[in-house]
Coordinates of C-alpha atoms in Angstrom, one line a residue:
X1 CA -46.9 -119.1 287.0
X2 CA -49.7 -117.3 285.1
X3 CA -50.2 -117.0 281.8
X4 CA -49.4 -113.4 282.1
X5 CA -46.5 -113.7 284.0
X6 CA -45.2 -116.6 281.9
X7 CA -45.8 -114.3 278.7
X8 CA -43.7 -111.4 280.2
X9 CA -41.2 -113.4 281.7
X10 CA -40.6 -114.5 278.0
X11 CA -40.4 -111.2 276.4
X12 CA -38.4 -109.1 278.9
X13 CA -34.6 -108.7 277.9
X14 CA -33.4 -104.9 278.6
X15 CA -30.3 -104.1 276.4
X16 CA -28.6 -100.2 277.2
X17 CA -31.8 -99.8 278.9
X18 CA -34.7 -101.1 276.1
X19 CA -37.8 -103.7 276.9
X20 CA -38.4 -105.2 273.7
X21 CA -39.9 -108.6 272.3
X22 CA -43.3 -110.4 271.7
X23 CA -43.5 -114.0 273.5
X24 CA -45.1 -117.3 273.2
X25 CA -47.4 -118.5 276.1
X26 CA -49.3 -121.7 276.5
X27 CA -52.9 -121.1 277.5
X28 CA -55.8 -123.5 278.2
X29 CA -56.7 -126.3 276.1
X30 CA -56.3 -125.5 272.6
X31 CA -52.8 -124.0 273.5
X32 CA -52.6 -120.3 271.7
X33 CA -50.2 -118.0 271.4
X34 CA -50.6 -114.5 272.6
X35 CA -48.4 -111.7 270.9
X36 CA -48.7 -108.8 273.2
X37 CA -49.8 -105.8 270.8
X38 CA -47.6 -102.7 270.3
X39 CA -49.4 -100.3 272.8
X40 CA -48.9 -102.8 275.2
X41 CA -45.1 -103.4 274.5
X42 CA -44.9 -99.9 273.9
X43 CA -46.3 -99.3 277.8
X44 CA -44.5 -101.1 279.2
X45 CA -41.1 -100.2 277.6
X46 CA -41.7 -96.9 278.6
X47 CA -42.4 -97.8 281.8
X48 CA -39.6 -99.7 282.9
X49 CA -37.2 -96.6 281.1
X50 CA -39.1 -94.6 283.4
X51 CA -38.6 -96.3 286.5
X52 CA -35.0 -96.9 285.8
X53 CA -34.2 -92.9 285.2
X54 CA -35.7 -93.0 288.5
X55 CA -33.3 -94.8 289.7
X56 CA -30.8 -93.5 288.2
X57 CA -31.6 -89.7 289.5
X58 CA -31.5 -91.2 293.1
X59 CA -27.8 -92.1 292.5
X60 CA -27.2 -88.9 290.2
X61 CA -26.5 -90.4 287.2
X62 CA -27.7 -89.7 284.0
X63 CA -31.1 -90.5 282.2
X64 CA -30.9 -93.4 279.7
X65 CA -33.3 -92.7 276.3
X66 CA -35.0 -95.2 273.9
X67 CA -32.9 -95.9 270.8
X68 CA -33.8 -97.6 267.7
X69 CA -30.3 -99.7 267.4
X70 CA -29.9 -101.9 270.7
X71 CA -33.6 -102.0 270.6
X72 CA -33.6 -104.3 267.3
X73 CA -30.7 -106.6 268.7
X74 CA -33.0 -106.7 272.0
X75 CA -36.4 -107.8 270.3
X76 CA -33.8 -110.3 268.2
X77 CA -32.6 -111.7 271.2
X78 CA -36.0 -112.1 273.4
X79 CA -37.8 -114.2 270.5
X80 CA -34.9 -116.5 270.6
X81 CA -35.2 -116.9 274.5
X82 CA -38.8 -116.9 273.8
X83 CA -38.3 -119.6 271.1
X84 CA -35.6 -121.5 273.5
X85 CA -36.9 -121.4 276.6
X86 CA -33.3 -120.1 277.5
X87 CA -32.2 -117.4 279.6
X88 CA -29.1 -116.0 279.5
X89 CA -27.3 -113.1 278.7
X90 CA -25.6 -112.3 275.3
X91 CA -22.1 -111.1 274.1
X92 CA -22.3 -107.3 274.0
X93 CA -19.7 -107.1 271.4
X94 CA -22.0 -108.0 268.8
X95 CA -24.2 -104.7 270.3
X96 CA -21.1 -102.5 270.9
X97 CA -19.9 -103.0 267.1
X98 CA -23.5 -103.5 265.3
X99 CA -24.4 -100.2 267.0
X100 CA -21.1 -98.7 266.9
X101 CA -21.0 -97.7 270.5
X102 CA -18.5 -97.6 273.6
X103 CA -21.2 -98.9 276.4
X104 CA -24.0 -101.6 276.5
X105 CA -25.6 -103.2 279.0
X106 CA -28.2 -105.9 279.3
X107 CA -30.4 -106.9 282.2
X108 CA -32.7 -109.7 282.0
X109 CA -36.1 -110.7 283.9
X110 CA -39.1 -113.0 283.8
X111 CA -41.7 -113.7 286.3
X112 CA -42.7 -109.9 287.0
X113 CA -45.9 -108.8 285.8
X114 CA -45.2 -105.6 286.0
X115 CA -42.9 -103.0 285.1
X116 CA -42.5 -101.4 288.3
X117 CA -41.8 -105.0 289.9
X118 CA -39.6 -105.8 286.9
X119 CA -37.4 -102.4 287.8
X120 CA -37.5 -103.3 291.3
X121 CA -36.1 -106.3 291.6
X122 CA -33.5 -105.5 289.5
X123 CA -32.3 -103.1 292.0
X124 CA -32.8 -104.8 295.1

């Protein structure tokens, strides 16, 4: 596994449909830690909501838009998998009544580099 892909595969968790969270990676001798920066979490968050509305058109159901409140419990909960090295998904109850909502949903990947493969294999 790449650096890259290691680094990704820490900081994807999707909750209702967000990418969020920074990750930890070890690199070459001194080990450092690389902290994607915003634009590039940014990117690809946008991205993978993208590729999922895409989806989601192709079965006629509704588009699925950013919002700030899963999105904190997301980056939350990919720095502890980060941190952990665990990988697993949460209780959605904590989601449901923190943001006061009916539905949540959370998919989980690492190993992709990219967002399109990310998207992909999540619907194959």
């Amino acid at each position: 596994m790449t650096s890259r892909t290691l680094t990704l595969a820490r900081r994807l968790v999707l909750v209702a449909g967000l990418l969020v969270g920074p990750g930890l990676v070890a690199t070459a001798a001194p080990a450092q830690a690389y902290t994607p920066s915003a634009a590039t979490t940014a990117a690809f968050e946008a991205r993978v909501i993208y590729q999922i509305n895409v989806q989601r058109a192709r079965y006629g159901r509704a588009k699925l838009a950013a919002n700030w409140c899963p999105d904190k419990y997301a980056e939350s909960w990919a720095a502890y998998l980060a941190r952990s090295g665990r990988f697993y998904h949460r209780d959605m109850t904590v989601i449901l009544s923190g943001c006061h909502a009916a539905r949540a949903g959370e998919n989980l990947a690492r190993g992709y580099t990219t967002a399109d493969r990310t998207v992909a294999a999540w619907m194959a």
